[in-house]
Amino acid sequence: MQKYSIFNLVKNAFSNHENWDLAWKDPTPKEEYDVVIIGGGGHGLATAYYLAKEHNITKVAIIEKGWIGGGNVGRNTTIIRSNYMHDENALFSEFGMDLWRKMSQDLNYNVMFSPRGIINLAHSDAQMNAYARRGNSMRLNGIDAVLLNREQVKEIIPMADFSEDVRFPIFGGLMQPSAGTARHDAVAWGYARQADSMGVDIIQNCEVTGFDVTAGKINGIRTSRGNIKTKKVGLCVAGSTNILAEKLNMTLPIETHLLQACVSEPVKPILDRVVTFGAGHFYISQSDKGEMVMGGDLDGYNSYAQRGNLPTLQHVLTEGIAMMPFLSKLKMLRTWGGIMDMSMDGSPIIDKTHIDGLYLNCGWCYGGFKATPASGWTFAHTIAQDRVHELNAGFSLNRFSTGHLIDEKGLGTKTWIS
Amino acid sequence: MLHIKCPYCGMRSQNEFSYGGDASVKRPELNKEISDEEWDNFVYNRKSLRGKHLELWQHLSGCRQWIKVERDTATHEIFNTFKADEEIS
């Protein structure tokens, strides 16, 4: 594989950049693999990469129904953070933050990681108290957290509405300075390119149609491009988890819901942080192209449409304008939707299943993108060693029956009601 | 925008309704021994079908009645609506 470097860039300039290697190949499926990962999104690609890199398992196939990076890894608002209160989420995400910081060097691919900091705004005394508690919990887990008062927030984001007579005045905020954003497509492509170079087969336009399970063991999968034998299958299919679970006669604590995001027309730099509205559900950052990247609530009903509805968009942007009134002057450039695997406590599942050789990675709710490296790393460990790592031990499938829920947001069993 | 026909009020916009999830989920009968698995299936586990899906909605900003809606989760097409206690053949 050609290394991406200034030297190679200059060298290839002499041949008009016509002789670069393909970033990844387009192989036909082999008859058998050691591990098959279903889903060529961020998590699936990262899992294959860490299987090869950390566990020397390279006879791996990634089976993708469409094209790699065409699902949620290409549809998110690119926010990376570890501002969680509960230990399971906090330690897992902070482990991921470390992988994010090294990612561009590790993958030899510029993922444009920008640790610009995230500010969660507080709009009441009670919320300031709750943020102080969460901030302290974060610091106990070694995560940076700064509680900001109103004046400190005003210094950082003066364009927010700091007038006295608004419905939700800004009391202050909780900031994680090391949080940030990254270029989402580059994350998928970077993982794909490295995984491919280590021998992983990335098989696109290949839909999984069934599984061969005998005596409680997985023996292979059936796809639209033929049968593939394997002893280990990892499911990384986010919003399509329930569709595949049905083929395995499993019902999971997951519902598939629709989440929208949008970008405004590009404008000059105004916002150099990620900011979330505390009185509702709205988050915003500015991309390197100048677009304001915004998102918020789910549409609120089960959906596989990957296409949103206007009432939710209107609701979300109303919150945005309440927080930063200048947004009302901007034109909308693009809106889109993705389908989320909403787990019943709002936390993910990375675990083995009752079927020998079948591993499950799902339930990412609103936070799949930032979890990409940590999810891939722990899932690769779980598959390779056939046991969970301590980082994902809490994300078990049976926690719903044993009562060890990780209810980070306190939303109970219906995480899509918010 | 979805348009939902409330069996009591007629065709109304989605904005008047709130969602209540899968309508096929049944609470376990209390007068018999209930296994943990049955509780799990009632509280947490969902089929989350792609395609035709029977679900609960409440006409919250209207008559406040709970209703059942048969809707396609892939296309958002609404086929039929029922009163909450209506038997569906």
Short mmCIF file of C-alpha atoms in Angstrom, two decimals:
data_model
loop_
_atom_site.label_atom_id
_atom_site.label_comp_id
_atom_site.label_asym_id
_atom_site.label_seq_id
_atom_site.Cartn_x
_atom_site.Cartn_y
_atom_site.Cartn_z
CA MET A 1 0.00 0.00 0.00
CA GLN A 2 1.28 3.46 -0.86
CA LYS A 3 1.79 5.61 2.19
CA TYR A 4 0.03 8.96 2.12
CA SER A 5 2.83 11.46 2.68
CA ILE A 6 4.08 14.78 1.37
CA PHE A 7 6.81 12.88 -0.49
CA ASN A 8 4.32 10.64 -2.32
CA LEU A 9 2.05 13.59 -2.99
CA VAL A 10 4.85 15.45 -4.75
CA LYS A 11 5.98 12.29 -6.55
CA ASN A 12 2.49 11.59 -7.87
CA ALA A 13 2.06 15.20 -8.94
CA PHE A 14 4.54 14.49 -11.76
CA SER A 15 2.19 11.86 -13.18
CA ASN A 16 -0.92 14.02 -12.72
CA HIS A 17 -2.03 11.87 -9.76
CA GLU A 18 -3.08 9.13 -12.16
CA ASN A 19 -1.02 6.34 -10.60
CA TRP A 20 -2.28 6.22 -7.02
CA ASP A 21 -3.27 2.75 -5.80
CA LEU A 22 -6.94 2.12 -5.18
CA ALA A 23 -7.68 2.73 -1.51
CA TRP A 24 -9.32 -0.70 -1.25
CA LYS A 25 -10.01 -3.58 -3.61
CA ASP A 26 -13.29 -5.01 -4.84
CA PRO A 27 -12.87 -8.75 -4.15
CA THR A 28 -15.35 -11.52 -4.88
CA PRO A 29 -16.38 -13.42 -1.75
CA LYS A 30 -14.23 -16.42 -0.86
CA GLU A 31 -15.77 -19.71 0.23
CA GLU A 32 -14.66 -19.43 3.83
CA TYR A 33 -13.42 -16.86 6.33
CA ASP A 34 -12.27 -16.99 9.94
CA VAL A 35 -14.52 -14.06 10.80
CA VAL A 36 -17.32 -12.38 8.87
CA ILE A 37 -18.36 -8.89 9.91
CA ILE A 38 -21.81 -7.90 8.69
CA GLY A 39 -22.08 -4.18 8.09
CA GLY A 40 -19.49 -1.98 6.40
CA GLY A 41 -20.08 1.10 8.48
CA GLY A 42 -17.68 2.73 10.87
CA HIS A 43 -18.05 0.07 13.55
CA GLY A 44 -17.75 -2.87 11.16
CA LEU A 45 -14.70 -1.44 9.39
CA ALA A 46 -13.05 -0.56 12.70
CA THR A 47 -13.75 -4.06 14.03
CA ALA A 48 -12.10 -5.65 11.00
CA TYR A 49 -9.13 -3.30 11.32
CA TYR A 50 -8.55 -4.12 15.00
CA LEU A 51 -9.06 -7.85 14.36
CA ALA A 52 -6.16 -7.67 11.92
CA LYS A 53 -4.02 -5.22 13.85
CA GLU A 54 -4.49 -6.35 17.46
CA HIS A 55 -5.29 -10.04 17.02
CA ASN A 56 -3.57 -11.00 13.74
CA ILE A 57 -6.82 -12.32 12.32
CA THR A 58 -6.76 -11.29 8.68
CA LYS A 59 -8.94 -13.90 6.99
CA VAL A 60 -11.86 -11.55 7.54
CA ALA A 61 -14.70 -10.40 5.29
CA ILE A 62 -16.86 -7.34 5.71
CA ILE A 63 -20.24 -7.88 4.09
CA GLU A 64 -22.03 -4.66 3.19
CA LYS A 65 -25.50 -4.43 1.66
CA GLY A 66 -24.86 -1.08 -0.02
CA TRP A 67 -21.53 0.72 -0.10
CA ILE A 68 -19.16 1.24 2.81
CA GLY A 69 -19.76 4.37 4.82
CA GLY A 70 -23.20 4.92 3.29
CA GLY A 71 -25.13 4.49 6.51
CA ASN A 72 -24.86 6.29 9.79
CA VAL A 73 -21.12 6.89 9.63
CA GLY A 74 -21.87 9.17 6.68
CA ARG A 75 -24.99 10.69 8.22
CA ASN A 76 -24.03 11.85 11.69
CA THR A 77 -23.08 15.25 13.10
CA THR A 78 -19.47 14.11 13.71
CA ILE A 79 -19.41 14.86 17.45
CA ILE A 80 -16.80 13.09 19.57
CA ARG A 81 -17.02 13.23 23.37
CA SER A 82 -16.80 11.21 26.56
CA ASN A 83 -18.87 13.40 28.90
CA TYR A 84 -20.71 10.49 30.53
CA MET A 85 -21.55 10.02 34.18
CA HIS A 86 -21.83 6.25 34.51
CA ASP A 87 -18.56 4.31 34.72
CA GLU A 88 -19.34 1.90 31.87
CA ASN A 89 -19.98 4.67 29.34
CA ALA A 90 -17.31 7.01 30.72
CA LEU A 91 -14.39 4.56 30.72
CA PHE A 92 -15.38 3.10 27.35
CA SER A 93 -15.68 6.53 25.71
CA GLU A 94 -12.51 7.88 27.28
CA PHE A 95 -10.62 4.85 25.96
CA GLY A 96 -12.08 5.84 22.59
CA MET A 97 -10.90 9.45 22.99
CA ASP A 98 -7.35 8.16 23.16
CA LEU A 99 -7.84 6.19 19.95
CA TRP A 100 -9.33 9.31 18.30
CA ARG A 101 -6.28 11.38 19.22
CA LYS A 102 -3.95 8.87 17.55
CA MET A 103 -6.24 7.93 14.67
CA SER A 104 -4.83 10.04 11.83
CA GLN A 105 -1.29 8.75 12.49
CA ASP A 106 -2.47 5.22 13.17
CA LEU A 107 -4.46 4.98 9.93
CA ASN A 108 -2.15 7.16 7.84
CA TYR A 109 -5.30 9.02 6.88
CA ASN A 110 -6.23 12.53 7.94
CA VAL A 111 -9.52 12.18 9.82
CA MET A 112 -9.35 15.89 10.72
CA PHE A 113 -9.91 15.26 14.41
CA SER A 114 -10.58 18.66 15.93
CA PRO A 115 -10.67 18.66 19.75
CA ARG A 116 -12.52 21.95 19.94
CA GLY A 117 -14.49 21.19 23.11
CA ILE A 118 -18.17 20.64 23.75
CA ILE A 119 -20.37 22.84 25.93
CA ASN A 120 -23.68 21.55 27.33
CA LEU A 121 -25.69 24.64 28.27
CA ALA A 122 -27.60 24.80 31.56
CA HIS A 123 -30.79 26.82 31.89
CA SER A 124 -31.64 26.52 35.59
CA ASP A 125 -29.99 26.17 38.99
CA ALA A 126 -31.10 22.55 39.14
CA GLN A 127 -29.43 21.86 35.82
CA MET A 128 -26.20 23.53 37.02
CA ASN A 129 -26.27 21.18 40.02
CA ALA A 130 -26.82 18.17 37.79
CA TYR A 131 -23.94 19.25 35.54
CA ALA A 132 -21.66 19.79 38.56
CA ARG A 133 -22.43 16.23 39.60
CA ARG A 134 -21.81 14.85 36.12
CA GLY A 135 -18.61 16.90 35.80
CA ASN A 136 -17.32 15.56 39.10
CA SER A 137 -18.13 12.01 38.06
CA MET A 138 -16.24 12.57 34.81
CA ARG A 139 -13.18 13.93 36.63
CA LEU A 140 -13.18 10.95 38.97
CA ASN A 141 -12.87 8.81 35.84
CA GLY A 142 -10.00 10.93 34.53
CA ILE A 143 -12.06 12.85 31.97
CA ASP A 144 -11.64 16.61 31.67
CA ALA A 145 -14.69 18.63 32.69
CA VAL A 146 -15.06 22.34 33.45
CA LEU A 147 -18.16 23.89 34.97
CA LEU A 148 -18.66 27.32 33.41
CA ASN A 149 -20.78 30.16 34.82
CA ARG A 150 -22.86 32.45 32.65
CA GLU A 151 -20.07 35.01 32.13
CA GLN A 152 -17.56 32.32 31.15
CA VAL A 153 -19.97 30.83 28.63
CA LYS A 154 -20.65 34.30 27.22
CA GLU A 155 -16.94 34.81 26.62
CA ILE A 156 -16.70 31.58 24.62
CA ILE A 157 -19.95 31.77 22.63
CA PRO A 158 -21.04 35.43 22.60
CA MET A 159 -23.39 34.74 19.66
CA ALA A 160 -25.77 32.77 21.90
CA ASP A 161 -28.81 34.54 23.32
CA PHE A 162 -27.77 36.04 26.68
CA SER A 163 -30.73 38.42 27.07
CA GLU A 164 -32.52 38.38 30.44
CA ASP A 165 -36.08 37.91 29.23
CA VAL A 166 -35.76 34.69 27.23
CA ARG A 167 -37.74 31.58 28.07
CA PHE A 168 -34.60 29.53 28.81
CA PRO A 169 -31.85 31.88 30.04
CA ILE A 170 -28.30 30.54 30.01
CA PHE A 171 -27.15 29.91 33.58
CA GLY A 172 -23.85 28.33 32.61
CA GLY A 173 -22.62 25.09 31.15
CA LEU A 174 -20.52 21.99 31.42
CA MET A 175 -17.58 21.84 29.06
CA GLN A 176 -15.40 18.94 28.04
CA PRO A 177 -12.45 20.74 26.42
CA SER A 178 -10.98 17.58 24.83
CA ALA A 179 -14.19 16.68 22.98
CA GLY A 180 -14.58 17.70 19.37
CA THR A 181 -15.39 16.63 15.83
CA ALA A 182 -13.80 14.62 13.03
CA ARG A 183 -14.42 14.12 9.35
CA HIS A 184 -16.84 11.19 9.37
CA ASP A 185 -16.26 9.85 5.85
CA ALA A 186 -12.50 9.86 6.39
CA VAL A 187 -12.97 7.64 9.44
CA ALA A 188 -14.76 5.01 7.36
CA TRP A 189 -12.33 5.30 4.45
CA GLY A 190 -9.25 5.30 6.69
CA TYR A 191 -10.32 2.12 8.48
CA ALA A 192 -11.33 0.51 5.17
CA ARG A 193 -8.00 1.29 3.51
CA GLN A 194 -5.92 -0.09 6.37
CA ALA A 195 -8.10 -3.16 6.87
CA ASP A 196 -7.90 -3.90 3.14
CA SER A 197 -4.12 -3.53 3.16
CA MET A 198 -3.87 -6.15 5.92
CA GLY A 199 -5.89 -8.66 3.92
CA VAL A 200 -9.50 -8.00 4.92
CA ASP A 201 -11.99 -8.49 2.07
CA ILE A 202 -14.44 -5.60 1.81
CA ILE A 203 -17.42 -6.99 -0.08
CA GLN A 204 -19.94 -4.36 -1.10
CA ASN A 205 -23.38 -4.70 -2.69
CA CYS A 206 -23.83 -8.00 -0.91
CA GLU A 207 -26.90 -8.52 1.24
CA VAL A 208 -27.09 -11.11 4.00
CA THR A 209 -30.18 -13.25 3.43
CA GLY A 210 -29.80 -15.87 6.14
CA PHE A 211 -27.64 -17.71 8.64
CA ASP A 212 -26.59 -21.34 8.92
CA VAL A 213 -26.99 -22.26 12.55
CA THR A 214 -26.79 -25.90 13.63
CA ALA A 215 -26.85 -27.18 17.21
CA GLY A 216 -26.55 -23.66 18.56
CA LYS A 217 -23.43 -22.90 16.53
CA ILE A 218 -22.96 -20.59 13.60
CA ASN A 219 -21.55 -22.31 10.51
CA GLY A 220 -21.95 -19.69 7.87
CA ILE A 221 -24.07 -17.04 6.26
CA ARG A 222 -26.14 -16.89 3.12
CA THR A 223 -25.80 -13.79 0.97
CA SER A 224 -27.04 -12.42 -2.32
CA ARG A 225 -23.59 -13.33 -3.71
CA GLY A 226 -23.48 -16.90 -2.44
CA ASN A 227 -22.92 -18.82 0.76
CA ILE A 228 -19.94 -18.14 2.97
CA LYS A 229 -18.62 -20.57 5.57
CA THR A 230 -17.40 -19.16 8.87
CA LYS A 231 -17.32 -20.01 12.57
CA LYS A 232 -17.59 -16.42 13.75
CA VAL A 233 -20.01 -13.69 12.70
CA GLY A 234 -20.09 -10.15 14.08
CA LEU A 235 -23.23 -8.07 13.61
CA CYS A 236 -22.52 -4.33 13.18
CA VAL A 237 -25.64 -3.22 11.36
CA ALA A 238 -27.07 -0.45 13.59
CA GLY A 239 -30.61 0.31 12.38
CA SER A 240 -30.89 -3.01 10.55
CA THR A 241 -30.15 -5.09 13.66
CA ASN A 242 -33.76 -6.16 14.15
CA ILE A 243 -34.09 -7.29 10.53
CA LEU A 244 -31.14 -9.67 10.91
CA ALA A 245 -32.18 -10.67 14.44
CA GLU A 246 -35.50 -11.84 13.00
CA LYS A 247 -33.62 -14.21 10.67
CA LEU A 248 -31.94 -15.61 13.80
CA ASN A 249 -35.23 -15.91 15.71
CA MET A 250 -34.05 -13.35 18.24
CA THR A 251 -36.00 -10.43 19.64
CA LEU A 252 -33.76 -7.72 21.02
CA PRO A 253 -34.22 -4.75 23.36
CA ILE A 254 -33.83 -2.51 20.31
CA GLU A 255 -36.19 -0.36 18.27
CA THR A 256 -35.24 1.27 15.01
CA HIS A 257 -35.96 4.99 14.85
CA LEU A 258 -35.30 7.88 12.56
CA LEU A 259 -32.88 10.69 13.42
CA GLN A 260 -32.42 13.75 11.27
CA ALA A 261 -29.58 16.19 10.84
CA CYS A 262 -29.09 19.23 8.66
CA VAL A 263 -26.56 21.81 7.55
CA SER A 264 -27.01 25.48 6.74
CA GLU A 265 -25.36 27.32 3.88
CA PRO A 266 -21.67 27.90 4.57
CA VAL A 267 -20.81 31.10 6.42
CA LYS A 268 -17.63 32.65 7.78
CA PRO A 269 -16.22 31.13 10.99
CA ILE A 270 -18.40 32.06 13.95
CA LEU A 271 -18.60 28.99 16.18
CA ASP A 272 -15.43 27.15 17.23
CA ARG A 273 -17.02 24.73 19.72
CA VAL A 274 -19.72 22.09 19.78
CA VAL A 275 -22.69 23.48 21.73
CA THR A 276 -25.81 21.70 22.98
CA PHE A 277 -29.04 23.31 24.15
CA GLY A 278 -29.94 22.19 27.65
CA ALA A 279 -33.66 22.87 27.64
CA GLY A 280 -34.40 20.51 24.77
CA HIS A 281 -32.39 18.42 22.38
CA PHE A 282 -30.32 20.41 19.91
CA TYR A 283 -26.64 20.34 19.06
CA ILE A 284 -24.58 22.48 16.74
CA SER A 285 -21.07 22.90 15.44
CA GLN A 286 -19.52 24.56 12.41
CA SER A 287 -17.85 22.43 9.77
CA ASP A 288 -14.56 23.31 8.13
CA LYS A 289 -16.54 24.34 5.06
CA GLY A 290 -18.45 26.85 7.19
CA GLU A 291 -21.79 25.05 7.31
CA MET A 292 -23.61 25.02 10.64
CA VAL A 293 -24.09 21.31 11.38
CA MET A 294 -27.24 20.73 13.46
CA GLY A 295 -29.27 17.89 14.89
CA GLY A 296 -31.70 17.04 17.64
CA ASP A 297 -34.54 14.73 18.45
CA LEU A 298 -35.69 11.52 16.84
CA ASP A 299 -38.77 11.73 14.65
CA GLY A 300 -40.39 9.69 17.39
CA TYR A 301 -41.87 6.62 15.73
CA ASN A 302 -40.41 3.33 14.46
CA SER A 303 -38.95 3.89 11.04
CA TYR A 304 -36.58 2.39 8.49
CA ALA A 305 -37.07 5.22 6.02
CA GLN A 306 -33.71 7.06 6.26
CA ARG A 307 -35.80 10.10 5.40
CA GLY A 308 -37.20 12.56 7.89
CA ASN A 309 -40.34 14.54 8.41
CA LEU A 310 -40.70 18.31 8.72
CA PRO A 311 -42.42 18.68 12.14
CA THR A 312 -39.36 17.32 13.96
CA LEU A 313 -37.01 19.46 11.93
CA GLN A 314 -39.08 22.53 12.73
CA HIS A 315 -39.11 21.64 16.43
CA VAL A 316 -35.35 21.09 16.52
CA LEU A 317 -34.54 24.31 14.66
CA THR A 318 -36.89 26.29 16.90
CA GLU A 319 -34.66 25.23 19.79
CA GLY A 320 -31.62 26.24 17.76
CA ILE A 321 -32.99 29.71 17.11
CA ALA A 322 -33.93 30.08 20.79
CA MET A 323 -30.30 29.34 21.65
CA MET A 324 -28.59 31.25 18.83
CA PRO A 325 -30.98 33.71 17.17
CA PHE A 326 -28.63 34.43 14.24
CA LEU A 327 -29.46 30.97 12.85
CA SER A 328 -32.84 32.30 11.66
CA LYS A 329 -31.01 34.33 9.01
CA LEU A 330 -29.36 31.29 7.45
CA LYS A 331 -30.67 29.26 4.55
CA MET A 332 -30.92 25.50 4.90
CA LEU A 333 -28.55 23.70 2.56
CA ARG A 334 -29.30 20.05 3.20
CA THR A 335 -31.30 17.78 5.52
CA TRP A 336 -31.08 14.02 5.79
CA GLY A 337 -32.00 11.11 8.04
CA GLY A 338 -30.48 7.92 9.35
CA ILE A 339 -31.95 4.95 11.20
CA MET A 340 -30.84 4.45 14.79
CA ASP A 341 -30.71 1.26 16.80
CA MET A 342 -32.31 2.65 19.96
CA SER A 343 -31.64 0.41 22.93
CA MET A 344 -34.07 0.34 25.82
CA ASP A 345 -31.75 2.05 28.32
CA GLY A 346 -29.94 4.33 25.88
CA SER A 347 -26.64 2.44 26.18
CA PRO A 348 -25.08 0.07 23.66
CA ILE A 349 -24.76 -3.71 23.52
CA ILE A 350 -21.41 -5.37 22.66
CA ASP A 351 -21.66 -8.98 23.65
CA LYS A 352 -21.72 -12.66 22.79
CA THR A 353 -25.10 -14.25 22.18
CA HIS A 354 -26.75 -17.56 22.98
CA ILE A 355 -25.61 -18.75 19.54
CA ASP A 356 -22.01 -19.93 19.61
CA GLY A 357 -19.91 -17.76 17.28
CA LEU A 358 -22.48 -14.99 16.88
CA TYR A 359 -21.48 -11.63 18.32
CA LEU A 360 -23.67 -8.58 18.68
CA ASN A 361 -22.76 -4.89 18.41
CA CYS A 362 -25.79 -2.60 18.48
CA GLY A 363 -27.87 -0.15 20.48
CA TRP A 364 -25.83 2.96 19.70
CA CYS A 365 -28.74 5.39 19.88
CA TYR A 366 -27.51 8.96 19.34
CA GLY A 367 -23.85 8.19 20.02
CA GLY A 368 -22.58 5.73 17.44
CA PHE A 369 -20.05 7.88 15.62
CA LYS A 370 -17.92 8.92 18.58
CA ALA A 371 -17.85 5.29 19.73
CA THR A 372 -16.45 4.01 16.41
CA PRO A 373 -12.84 3.25 17.47
CA ALA A 374 -13.66 1.98 20.97
CA SER A 375 -16.54 -0.10 19.63
CA GLY A 376 -14.34 -1.66 16.93
CA TRP A 377 -11.51 -2.27 19.40
CA THR A 378 -13.64 -3.97 22.07
CA PHE A 379 -15.78 -5.86 19.55
CA ALA A 380 -12.63 -7.20 17.86
CA HIS A 381 -11.42 -8.34 21.30
CA THR A 382 -14.76 -9.97 22.07
CA ILE A 383 -14.75 -11.86 18.75
CA ALA A 384 -11.08 -12.85 18.76
CA GLN A 385 -10.93 -14.00 22.40
CA ASP A 386 -14.54 -15.22 22.55
CA ARG A 387 -15.01 -13.21 25.76
CA VAL A 388 -15.89 -9.61 26.52
CA HIS A 389 -13.21 -7.09 27.47
CA GLU A 390 -13.64 -5.28 30.79
CA LEU A 391 -14.39 -2.09 28.82
CA ASN A 392 -17.51 -3.60 27.27
CA ALA A 393 -18.43 -6.01 30.08
CA GLY A 394 -21.21 -3.63 31.19
CA PHE A 395 -22.72 -3.49 27.69
CA SER A 396 -24.13 -6.98 28.04
CA LEU A 397 -27.26 -8.24 26.36
CA ASN A 398 -28.62 -9.84 29.51
CA ARG A 399 -28.46 -6.66 31.59
CA PHE A 400 -32.10 -6.07 30.70
CA SER A 401 -33.14 -9.25 32.47
CA THR A 402 -30.69 -8.97 35.36
CA GLY A 403 -31.55 -5.32 36.01
CA HIS A 404 -28.05 -3.91 35.49
CA LEU A 405 -29.28 -1.18 33.17
CA ILE A 406 -27.02 1.76 32.29
CA ASP A 407 -29.66 4.46 32.23
CA GLU A 408 -27.36 7.35 31.48
CA LYS A 409 -30.16 9.73 30.59
CA GLY A 410 -32.72 8.42 33.03
CA LEU A 411 -35.16 7.77 30.20
CA GLY A 412 -36.15 4.34 31.43
CA THR A 413 -37.12 1.69 28.97
CA LYS A 414 -38.29 3.95 26.18
CA THR A 415 -35.22 5.83 25.22
CA TRP A 416 -36.95 7.26 22.17
CA ILE A 417 -39.33 9.25 24.36
CA SER A 418 -37.46 12.41 25.21
CA MET B 1 -45.90 15.20 7.48
CA LEU B 2 -47.97 12.21 8.50
CA HIS B 3 -51.75 12.52 8.44
CA ILE B 4 -53.45 10.22 10.91
CA LYS B 5 -57.16 9.49 10.84
CA CYS B 6 -58.34 9.54 14.44
CA PRO B 7 -61.34 7.16 14.72
CA TYR B 8 -63.04 9.79 16.89
CA CYS B 9 -62.04 13.10 15.24
CA GLY B 10 -61.15 12.30 11.62
CA MET B 11 -58.05 13.17 9.65
CA ARG B 12 -55.55 15.25 11.66
CA SER B 13 -51.90 16.22 11.32
CA GLN B 14 -49.14 14.28 13.03
CA ASN B 15 -48.45 17.32 15.25
CA GLU B 16 -51.54 16.52 17.33
CA PHE B 17 -50.41 13.00 18.17
CA SER B 18 -47.80 11.40 20.35
CA TYR B 19 -46.35 7.96 19.77
CA GLY B 20 -46.86 4.99 22.09
CA GLY B 21 -44.88 2.17 20.51
CA ASP B 22 -45.66 -1.36 19.35
CA ALA B 23 -49.34 -2.19 19.89
CA SER B 24 -48.85 -5.94 19.65
CA VAL B 25 -47.04 -6.10 22.99
CA LYS B 26 -49.25 -7.74 25.62
CA ARG B 27 -48.85 -7.38 29.36
CA PRO B 28 -48.46 -10.80 31.03
CA GLU B 29 -51.60 -12.09 32.79
CA LEU B 30 -51.24 -11.35 36.47
CA ASN B 31 -53.20 -14.31 37.78
CA LYS B 32 -50.59 -16.86 36.73
CA GLU B 33 -46.91 -17.50 37.33
CA ILE B 34 -44.88 -15.10 35.17
CA SER B 35 -41.35 -15.95 34.10
CA ASP B 36 -38.53 -13.40 33.86
CA GLU B 37 -38.52 -14.02 30.12
CA GLU B 38 -42.16 -12.98 29.82
CA TRP B 39 -41.44 -9.75 31.69
CA ASP B 40 -38.41 -9.08 29.46
CA ASN B 41 -40.51 -9.55 26.37
CA PHE B 42 -43.15 -7.19 27.70
CA VAL B 43 -40.83 -4.45 29.00
CA TYR B 44 -37.79 -4.52 26.70
CA ASN B 45 -37.80 -6.83 23.71
CA ARG B 46 -39.31 -5.59 20.47
CA LYS B 47 -39.62 -7.00 16.97
CA SER B 48 -39.36 -3.53 15.42
CA LEU B 49 -40.68 -4.76 12.08
CA ARG B 50 -39.69 -3.31 8.75
CA GLY B 51 -42.94 -2.95 6.84
CA LYS B 52 -46.44 -3.20 8.24
CA HIS B 53 -46.41 -2.26 11.94
CA LEU B 54 -49.32 -1.98 14.36
CA GLU B 55 -48.63 0.78 16.85
CA LEU B 56 -50.20 2.93 19.52
CA TRP B 57 -50.65 6.66 19.16
CA GLN B 58 -52.40 9.11 21.46
CA HIS B 59 -54.40 12.01 20.07
CA LEU B 60 -52.77 14.18 22.70
CA SER B 61 -53.69 17.63 21.39
CA GLY B 62 -57.16 16.48 20.40
CA CYS B 63 -59.58 14.04 22.00
CA ARG B 64 -56.72 12.50 24.08
CA GLN B 65 -57.84 8.99 23.13
CA TRP B 66 -55.32 6.21 22.55
CA ILE B 67 -55.66 4.65 19.11
CA LYS B 68 -54.03 1.91 17.06
CA VAL B 69 -52.42 2.75 13.73
CA GLU B 70 -51.32 0.31 11.06
CA ARG B 71 -48.36 1.96 9.35
CA ASP B 72 -45.49 0.94 7.09
CA THR B 73 -42.19 1.65 8.84
CA ALA B 74 -40.29 1.75 5.56
CA THR B 75 -42.56 4.06 3.55
CA HIS B 76 -44.55 5.76 6.36
CA GLU B 77 -47.79 4.90 4.54
CA ILE B 78 -50.75 4.59 6.92
CA PHE B 79 -53.15 1.79 5.98
CA ASN B 80 -55.72 1.86 8.74
CA THR B 81 -56.53 3.22 12.17
CA PHE B 82 -58.53 1.61 14.98
CA LYS B 83 -59.89 2.41 18.41
CA ALA B 84 -57.55 1.12 21.12
CA ASP B 85 -59.93 -1.64 22.25
CA GLU B 86 -61.02 -2.62 18.75
CA GLU B 87 -60.39 -6.24 17.80
CA ILE B 88 -58.36 -6.50 14.63
CA SER B 89 -58.93 -9.53 12.47
#
